[in-house]
PDB file of C-alpha atoms in Angstrom:
ATOM      1  CA  MET P   1       0.000   0.000   0.000  1.00  0.00           C
ATOM      2  CA  PRO P   2       1.534   3.317  -1.043  1.00  0.00           C
ATOM      3  CA  VAL P   3       2.064   5.752   1.856  1.00  0.00           C
ATOM      4  CA  ILE P   4       2.193   9.403   0.844  1.00  0.00           C
ATOM      5  CA  ASP P   5       3.610  11.901   3.329  1.00  0.00           C
ATOM      6  CA  LEU P   6       2.276  15.369   2.552  1.00  0.00           C
ATOM      7  CA  ALA P   7       5.073  16.873   4.620  1.00  0.00           C
ATOM      8  CA  ILE P   8       7.398  15.692   1.832  1.00  0.00           C
ATOM      9  CA  THR P   9       5.261  15.022  -1.237  1.00  0.00           C
ATOM     10  CA  PRO P  10       3.379  17.896  -2.920  1.00  0.00           C
ATOM     11  CA  LEU P  11      -0.403  17.543  -2.795  1.00  0.00           C
ATOM     12  CA  ARG P  12      -0.551  17.737  -6.589  1.00  0.00           C
ATOM     13  CA  GLU P  13       1.425  14.476  -6.777  1.00  0.00           C
ATOM     14  CA  LEU P  14      -1.019  12.700  -4.455  1.00  0.00           C
ATOM     15  CA  ASN P  15      -4.043  13.706  -6.513  1.00  0.00           C
ATOM     16  CA  SER P  16      -2.197  12.907  -9.756  1.00  0.00           C
ATOM     17  CA  ALA P  17      -1.435   9.412  -8.468  1.00  0.00           C
ATOM     18  CA  LEU P  18      -5.083   8.869  -7.558  1.00  0.00           C
ATOM     19  CA  HIS P  19      -6.172  10.031 -11.013  1.00  0.00           C
ATOM     20  CA  SER P  20      -3.640   7.841 -12.834  1.00  0.00           C
ATOM     21  CA  ILE P  21      -4.668   4.423 -11.516  1.00  0.00           C
ATOM     22  CA  GLN P  22      -4.950   1.971 -14.394  1.00  0.00           C
ATOM     23  CA  GLN P  23      -7.696  -0.621 -14.681  1.00  0.00           C
ATOM     24  CA  GLY P  24      -6.537  -3.856 -13.050  1.00  0.00           C
ATOM     25  CA  SER P  25      -3.956  -2.107 -10.872  1.00  0.00           C
ATOM     26  CA  ASN P  26      -3.071  -3.661  -7.508  1.00  0.00           C
ATOM     27  CA  ASP P  27      -2.440  -0.265  -5.916  1.00  0.00           C
ATOM     28  CA  LEU P  28      -5.996   0.433  -4.787  1.00  0.00           C
ATOM     29  CA  SER P  29      -5.226   1.446  -1.201  1.00  0.00           C
ATOM     30  CA  PHE P  30      -3.404   4.623  -0.211  1.00  0.00           C
ATOM     31  CA  GLU P  31      -2.442   6.013   3.173  1.00  0.00           C
ATOM     32  CA  VAL P  32      -1.938   9.761   3.476  1.00  0.00           C
ATOM     33  CA  VAL P  33       0.022  11.028   6.481  1.00  0.00           C
ATOM     34  CA  ASN P  34       0.723  14.549   7.722  1.00  0.00           C
ATOM     35  CA  PRO P  35      -2.169  16.216   5.863  1.00  0.00           C
ATOM     36  CA  ARG P  36      -1.857  19.167   8.266  1.00  0.00           C
ATOM     37  CA  GLY P  37      -5.119  20.772   7.145  1.00  0.00           C
ATOM     38  CA  SER P  38      -4.257  20.677   3.442  1.00  0.00           C
ATOM     39  CA  HIS P  39      -6.999  21.720   1.039  1.00  0.00           C
ATOM     40  CA  SER P  40      -8.398  19.579  -1.812  1.00  0.00           C
ATOM     41  CA  VAL P  41      -7.011  16.266  -0.562  1.00  0.00           C
ATOM     42  CA  ALA P  42      -8.148  13.267  -2.658  1.00  0.00           C
ATOM     43  CA  VAL P  43     -10.361  15.247  -5.032  1.00  0.00           C
ATOM     44  CA  GLY P  44     -11.728  13.934  -8.308  1.00  0.00           C
ATOM     45  CA  ILE P  45     -11.311  10.207  -7.619  1.00  0.00           C
ATOM     46  CA  ASP P  46     -12.996   8.151 -10.342  1.00  0.00           C
ATOM     47  CA  THR P  47     -11.907   4.596  -9.471  1.00  0.00           C
ATOM     48  CA  PRO P  48     -12.764   2.274  -6.534  1.00  0.00           C
ATOM     49  CA  VAL P  49      -9.646   3.255  -4.595  1.00  0.00           C
ATOM     50  CA  LYS P  50      -9.398   3.301  -0.786  1.00  0.00           C
ATOM     51  CA  VAL P  51      -7.766   6.369   0.791  1.00  0.00           C
ATOM     52  CA  ASP P  52      -7.057   6.693   4.516  1.00  0.00           C
ATOM     53  CA  VAL P  53      -6.074  10.208   5.567  1.00  0.00           C
ATOM     54  CA  LYS P  54      -4.335  10.162   8.950  1.00  0.00           C
ATOM     55  CA  GLY P  55      -5.221  13.600  10.276  1.00  0.00           C
ATOM     56  CA  SER P  56      -7.435  16.605   9.653  1.00  0.00           C
ATOM     57  CA  VAL P  57      -7.961  18.277   6.284  1.00  0.00           C
ATOM     58  CA  GLY P  58      -8.966  21.700   4.995  1.00  0.00           C
ATOM     59  CA  TYR P  59     -11.350  22.767   2.242  1.00  0.00           C
ATOM     60  CA  TYR P  60     -12.990  20.469  -0.316  1.00  0.00           C
ATOM     61  CA  CYS P  61     -11.564  17.096   0.701  1.00  0.00           C
ATOM     62  CA  ALA P  62     -12.864  14.249  -1.494  1.00  0.00           C
ATOM     63  CA  GLY P  63     -14.763  16.610  -3.739  1.00  0.00           C
ATOM     64  CA  MET P  64     -16.323  15.057  -6.858  1.00  0.00           C
ATOM     65  CA  ASN P  65     -15.636  11.560  -5.522  1.00  0.00           C
ATOM     66  CA  ASP P  66     -16.931   8.949  -7.954  1.00  0.00           C
ATOM     67  CA  GLY P  67     -16.439   5.451  -6.583  1.00  0.00           C
ATOM     68  CA  GLY P  68     -13.666   5.941  -4.051  1.00  0.00           C
ATOM     69  CA  ALA P  69     -13.745   5.145  -0.329  1.00  0.00           C
ATOM     70  CA  VAL P  70     -12.134   8.034   1.547  1.00  0.00           C
ATOM     71  CA  THR P  71     -11.766   8.075   5.336  1.00  0.00           C
ATOM     72  CA  VAL P  72     -10.478  11.110   7.194  1.00  0.00           C
ATOM     73  CA  HIS P  73      -9.122  10.179  10.628  1.00  0.00           C
ATOM     74  CA  GLY P  74      -9.702  13.683  11.907  1.00  0.00           C
ATOM     75  CA  SER P  75     -11.929  16.630  11.058  1.00  0.00           C
ATOM     76  CA  ALA P  76     -12.669  18.296   7.718  1.00  0.00           C
ATOM     77  CA  GLY P  77     -12.974  21.902   6.633  1.00  0.00           C
ATOM     78  CA  PRO P  78     -15.696  23.416   4.425  1.00  0.00           C
ATOM     79  CA  GLY P  79     -17.090  21.587   1.423  1.00  0.00           C
ATOM     80  CA  VAL P  80     -16.069  18.012   2.186  1.00  0.00           C
ATOM     81  CA  ALA P  81     -17.448  15.585  -0.435  1.00  0.00           C
ATOM     82  CA  GLU P  82     -18.828  18.468  -2.477  1.00  0.00           C
ATOM     83  CA  ASN P  83     -20.560  17.250  -5.637  1.00  0.00           C
ATOM     84  CA  MET P  84     -19.861  13.598  -4.788  1.00  0.00           C
ATOM     85  CA  MET P  85     -21.177  11.185  -7.422  1.00  0.00           C
ATOM     86  CA  SER P  86     -20.739   7.749  -5.801  1.00  0.00           C
ATOM     87  CA  GLY P  87     -18.620   5.867  -3.279  1.00  0.00           C
ATOM     88  CA  THR P  88     -18.211   6.692   0.404  1.00  0.00           C
ATOM     89  CA  VAL P  89     -16.590   9.454   2.434  1.00  0.00           C
ATOM     90  CA  VAL P  90     -16.240   9.026   6.205  1.00  0.00           C
ATOM     91  CA  ILE P  91     -15.161  11.827   8.543  1.00  0.00           C
ATOM     92  CA  GLU P  92     -14.191  10.469  11.945  1.00  0.00           C
ATOM     93  CA  GLY P  93     -14.307  13.933  13.522  1.00  0.00           C
ATOM     94  CA  ASP P  94     -16.335  17.063  12.783  1.00  0.00           C
ATOM     95  CA  ALA P  95     -17.108  18.697   9.434  1.00  0.00           C
ATOM     96  CA  SER P  96     -17.321  22.396   8.704  1.00  0.00           C
ATOM     97  CA  GLN P  97     -19.815  24.227   6.501  1.00  0.00           C
ATOM     98  CA  TYR P  98     -21.708  22.829   3.486  1.00  0.00           C
ATOM     99  CA  ALA P  99     -20.599  19.218   3.846  1.00  0.00           C
ATOM    100  CA  GLY P 100     -21.907  17.171   0.921  1.00  0.00           C
ATOM    101  CA  ALA P 101     -23.036  20.258  -0.993  1.00  0.00           C
ATOM    102  CA  THR P 102     -24.652  19.485  -4.368  1.00  0.00           C
ATOM    103  CA  GLY P 103     -23.844  15.785  -3.884  1.00  0.00           C
ATOM    104  CA  ARG P 104     -25.426  13.582  -6.529  1.00  0.00           C
ATOM    105  CA  GLY P 105     -24.835  10.127  -5.047  1.00  0.00           C
ATOM    106  CA  GLY P 106     -22.819   8.034  -2.647  1.00  0.00           C
ATOM    107  CA  LEU P 107     -22.725   8.083   1.154  1.00  0.00           C
ATOM    108  CA  LEU P 108     -21.164  10.737   3.386  1.00  0.00           C
ATOM    109  CA  VAL P 109     -20.784   9.797   7.061  1.00  0.00           C
ATOM    110  CA  ILE P 110     -19.794  12.410   9.646  1.00  0.00           C
ATOM    111  CA  LYS P 111     -19.145  10.821  13.028  1.00  0.00           C
ATOM    112  CA  GLY P 112     -18.915  14.137  14.851  1.00  0.00           C
ATOM    113  CA  ASN P 113     -20.928  17.303  14.259  1.00  0.00           C
ATOM    114  CA  ALA P 114     -21.541  19.173  11.011  1.00  0.00           C
ATOM    115  CA  ALA P 115     -21.681  22.957  10.768  1.00  0.00           C
ATOM    116  CA  SER P 116     -24.139  25.106   8.822  1.00  0.00           C
ATOM    117  CA  ARG P 117     -25.632  24.259   5.433  1.00  0.00           C
ATOM    118  CA  CYS P 118     -24.909  20.546   5.600  1.00  0.00           C
ATOM    119  CA  GLY P 119     -26.315  18.988   2.437  1.00  0.00           C
ATOM    120  CA  ILE P 120     -27.078  22.300   0.733  1.00  0.00           C
ATOM    121  CA  SER P 121     -28.623  21.676  -2.703  1.00  0.00           C
ATOM    122  CA  MET P 122     -28.184  17.909  -2.299  1.00  0.00           C
ATOM    123  CA  LYS P 123     -29.132  16.051  -5.471  1.00  0.00           C
ATOM    124  CA  GLY P 124     -29.176  12.367  -4.524  1.00  0.00           C
ATOM    125  CA  ILE P 125     -26.435  11.987  -1.926  1.00  0.00           C
ATOM    126  CA  ASP P 126     -27.097  10.217   1.389  1.00  0.00           C
ATOM    127  CA  ILE P 127     -25.621  11.960   4.449  1.00  0.00           C
ATOM    128  CA  VAL P 128     -25.545  10.492   7.962  1.00  0.00           C
ATOM    129  CA  VAL P 129     -24.384  12.740  10.812  1.00  0.00           C
ATOM    130  CA  HIS P 130     -23.802  11.059  14.171  1.00  0.00           C
ATOM    131  CA  GLY P 131     -23.832  14.397  16.007  1.00  0.00           C
ATOM    132  CA  ASN P 132     -25.582  17.739  15.457  1.00  0.00           C
ATOM    133  CA  ILE P 133     -25.953  19.932  12.364  1.00  0.00           C
ATOM    134  CA  GLY P 134     -25.994  23.703  12.028  1.00  0.00           C
ATOM    135  CA  HIS P 135     -28.458  26.164  10.520  1.00  0.00           C
ATOM    136  CA  MET P 136     -29.835  26.084   6.959  1.00  0.00           C
ATOM    137  CA  SER P 137     -28.979  22.417   6.455  1.00  0.00           C
ATOM    138  CA  ALA P 138     -30.468  20.757   3.343  1.00  0.00           C
ATOM    139  CA  PHE P 139     -31.311  24.198   1.949  1.00  0.00           C
ATOM    140  CA  MET P 140     -32.885  23.612  -1.473  1.00  0.00           C
ATOM    141  CA  GLY P 141     -32.285  19.869  -1.111  1.00  0.00           C
ATOM    142  CA  GLN P 142     -33.579  18.193  -4.253  1.00  0.00           C
ATOM    143  CA  SER P 143     -33.196  14.456  -3.592  1.00  0.00           C
ATOM    144  CA  GLY P 144     -31.375  12.030  -1.328  1.00  0.00           C
ATOM    145  CA  HIS P 145     -31.466  11.576   2.450  1.00  0.00           C
ATOM    146  CA  LEU P 146     -30.068  13.520   5.389  1.00  0.00           C
ATOM    147  CA  VAL P 147     -30.001  11.558   8.670  1.00  0.00           C
ATOM    148  CA  VAL P 148     -29.129  13.376  11.904  1.00  0.00           C
ATOM    149  CA  LEU P 149     -28.757  11.501  15.167  1.00  0.00           C
ATOM    150  CA  GLY P 150     -28.385  14.713  17.178  1.00  0.00           C
ATOM    151  CA  ASP P 151     -30.072  18.104  16.916  1.00  0.00           C
ATOM    152  CA  ALA P 152     -30.639  20.431  13.954  1.00  0.00           C
ATOM    153  CA  GLY P 153     -30.217  24.213  13.913  1.00  0.00           C
ATOM    154  CA  ASP P 154     -32.414  26.953  12.501  1.00  0.00           C
ATOM    155  CA  ALA P 155     -34.203  26.791   9.150  1.00  0.00           C
ATOM    156  CA  LEU P 156     -33.822  23.073   8.500  1.00  0.00           C
ATOM    157  CA  GLY P 157     -34.823  22.177   4.948  1.00  0.00           C
ATOM    158  CA  ASP P 158     -35.466  25.735   3.816  1.00  0.00           C
ATOM    159  CA  SER P 159     -36.943  25.742   0.285  1.00  0.00           C
ATOM    160  CA  LEU P 160     -36.734  21.944   0.217  1.00  0.00           C
ATOM    161  CA  TYR P 161     -37.743  19.984  -2.875  1.00  0.00           C
ATOM    162  CA  GLU P 162     -37.814  16.166  -2.612  1.00  0.00           C
ATOM    163  CA  ALA P 163     -34.911  15.324  -0.295  1.00  0.00           C
ATOM    164  CA  THR P 164     -35.959  13.396   2.824  1.00  0.00           C
ATOM    165  CA  LEU P 165     -34.714  14.461   6.255  1.00  0.00           C
ATOM    166  CA  PHE P 166     -34.631  12.271   9.374  1.00  0.00           C
ATOM    167  CA  VAL P 167     -33.761  13.881  12.728  1.00  0.00           C
ATOM    168  CA  ARG P 168     -33.551  12.014  16.015  1.00  0.00           C
ATOM    169  CA  GLY P 169     -33.016  15.051  18.251  1.00  0.00           C
ATOM    170  CA  SER P 170     -34.635  18.467  18.383  1.00  0.00           C
ATOM    171  CA  VAL P 171     -35.041  20.905  15.493  1.00  0.00           C
ATOM    172  CA  LYS P 172     -34.586  24.567  16.397  1.00  0.00           C
ATOM    173  CA  SER P 173     -36.794  25.709  13.519  1.00  0.00           C
ATOM    174  CA  LEU P 174     -37.967  24.582  10.089  1.00  0.00           C
ATOM    175  CA  GLY P 175     -37.233  26.604   6.976  1.00  0.00           C
ATOM    176  CA  ALA P 176     -39.720  27.831   4.408  1.00  0.00           C
ATOM    177  CA  ASP P 177     -41.925  25.058   3.011  1.00  0.00           C
ATOM    178  CA  CYS P 178     -40.394  22.326   5.219  1.00  0.00           C
ATOM    179  CA  ILE P 179     -42.827  20.375   7.390  1.00  0.00           C
ATOM    180  CA  GLU P 180     -42.858  17.290   9.570  1.00  0.00           C
ATOM    181  CA  LYS P 181     -44.312  14.271   7.749  1.00  0.00           C
ATOM    182  CA  GLU P 182     -45.542  10.822   8.693  1.00  0.00           C
ATOM    183  CA  LEU P 183     -42.835   8.225   9.265  1.00  0.00           C
ATOM    184  CA  ARG P 184     -44.211   5.272   7.311  1.00  0.00           C
ATOM    185  CA  ALA P 185     -42.971   1.695   6.999  1.00  0.00           C
ATOM    186  CA  GLU P 186     -41.001   2.347   3.814  1.00  0.00           C
ATOM    187  CA  HIS P 187     -39.188   5.222   5.527  1.00  0.00           C
ATOM    188  CA  LEU P 188     -38.299   3.051   8.509  1.00  0.00           C
ATOM    189  CA  THR P 189     -36.857   0.456   6.140  1.00  0.00           C
ATOM    190  CA  LYS P 190     -34.748   3.020   4.290  1.00  0.00           C
ATOM    191  CA  LEU P 191     -33.602   4.640   7.531  1.00  0.00           C
ATOM    192  CA  ALA P 192     -32.547   1.286   8.984  1.00  0.00           C
ATOM    193  CA  GLU P 193     -30.505   0.623   5.827  1.00  0.00           C
ATOM    194  CA  LEU P 194     -28.754   4.001   6.054  1.00  0.00           C
ATOM    195  CA  LEU P 195     -27.980   3.594   9.756  1.00  0.00           C
ATOM    196  CA  GLU P 196     -26.454   0.190   9.120  1.00  0.00           C
ATOM    197  CA  LYS P 197     -24.321   1.504   6.252  1.00  0.00           C
ATOM    198  CA  ALA P 198     -23.107   4.349   8.463  1.00  0.00           C
ATOM    199  CA  GLY P 199     -22.100   2.003  11.283  1.00  0.00           C
ATOM    200  CA  VAL P 200     -24.736   3.261  13.705  1.00  0.00           C
ATOM    201  CA  THR P 201     -25.713   0.776  16.426  1.00  0.00           C
ATOM    202  CA  GLY P 202     -28.101   0.897  19.358  1.00  0.00           C
ATOM    203  CA  VAL P 203     -30.462   3.334  17.634  1.00  0.00           C
ATOM    204  CA  ARG P 204     -33.940   2.464  16.362  1.00  0.00           C
ATOM    205  CA  PRO P 205     -35.439   4.087  13.248  1.00  0.00           C
ATOM    206  CA  GLU P 206     -38.631   4.709  15.232  1.00  0.00           C
ATOM    207  CA  GLU P 207     -36.728   7.284  17.318  1.00  0.00           C
ATOM    208  CA  PHE P 208     -36.532   9.696  14.370  1.00  0.00           C
ATOM    209  CA  LYS P 209     -38.928  12.226  12.872  1.00  0.00           C
ATOM    210  CA  ARG P 210     -39.262  12.727   9.128  1.00  0.00           C
ATOM    211  CA  TYR P 211     -39.290  16.117   7.427  1.00  0.00           C
ATOM    212  CA  GLY P 212     -40.012  16.983   3.827  1.00  0.00           C
ATOM    213  CA  SER P 213     -41.376  19.595   1.457  1.00  0.00           C
ATOM    214  CA  ALA P 214     -44.902  20.987   1.771  1.00  0.00           C
ATOM    215  CA  ARG P 215     -44.626  21.583  -2.011  1.00  0.00           C
ATOM    216  CA  ASN P 216     -46.111  25.063  -1.816  1.00  0.00           C
ATOM    217  CA  LEU P 217     -43.131  26.836  -3.409  1.00  0.00           C
ATOM    218  CA  TYR P 218     -42.721  24.717  -6.564  1.00  0.00           C
ATOM    219  CA  ASN P 219     -44.545  27.384  -8.559  1.00  0.00           C
ATOM    220  CA  PHE P 220     -45.047  31.026  -7.646  1.00  0.00           C
ATOM    221  CA  ASN P 221     -48.381  31.670  -6.024  1.00  0.00           C
ATOM    222  CA  ILE P 222     -49.250  35.106  -4.690  1.00  0.00           C
ATOM    223  CA  ASP P 223     -50.871  33.497  -1.642  1.00  0.00           C
ATOM    224  CA  ASN P 224     -47.443  32.123  -0.651  1.00  0.00           C
ATOM    225  CA  ALA P 225     -45.469  35.314  -1.368  1.00  0.00           C
ATOM    226  CA  ASP P 226     -44.525  35.849   2.272  1.00  0.00           C
ATOM    227  CA  ALA P 227     -42.753  32.479   2.343  1.00  0.00           C
ATOM    228  CA  TYR P 228     -40.320  33.274  -0.493  1.00  0.00           C
TER     229      TYR P 228
END
């Protein structure tokens, strides 16, 4: 397994190596040491490579991931897993703002807390946060699932489309057009699947509440003008 020390090796060389993996290669596991808060670590992966980052990272780690399995053994700065297409990204610590923004697929797991705008404009990604999330999370979420084991801040799901939100703790306030919805059998099944994938144990799907769009803002209506 290649070990890349970012105290010695330029970040550009790490990302170039991850982008240059040939089909059938045996080098499908990388260990990255001394990241020291570097930005754009392991971005643009498009093969089923495993990357273990031993430390905390800065902006945009694992952005545009398409099939890779990236684990950060630390915390992540803003924009982790931004525009992810497939694969998995696991943050063992906390994540800063807009984690999983515009994500189109794959699974993002944050084992600590996530800051504001987690899942902003999500487009199919599944996000599981073991801790709490900040304000304006899932803003304009279009599809996918956001699962929060802790509490949610202000304006959860503001201007939500068809993303589904599950929160186990309290919600400080709901955003425009976001409402609590019935937690039906099919939602419990999906939630149980997501919890298992995210390594969550000792928690029952029945402990969560489901939130979704009231669908009043899809088209402009003068009666709803105050909500825009």
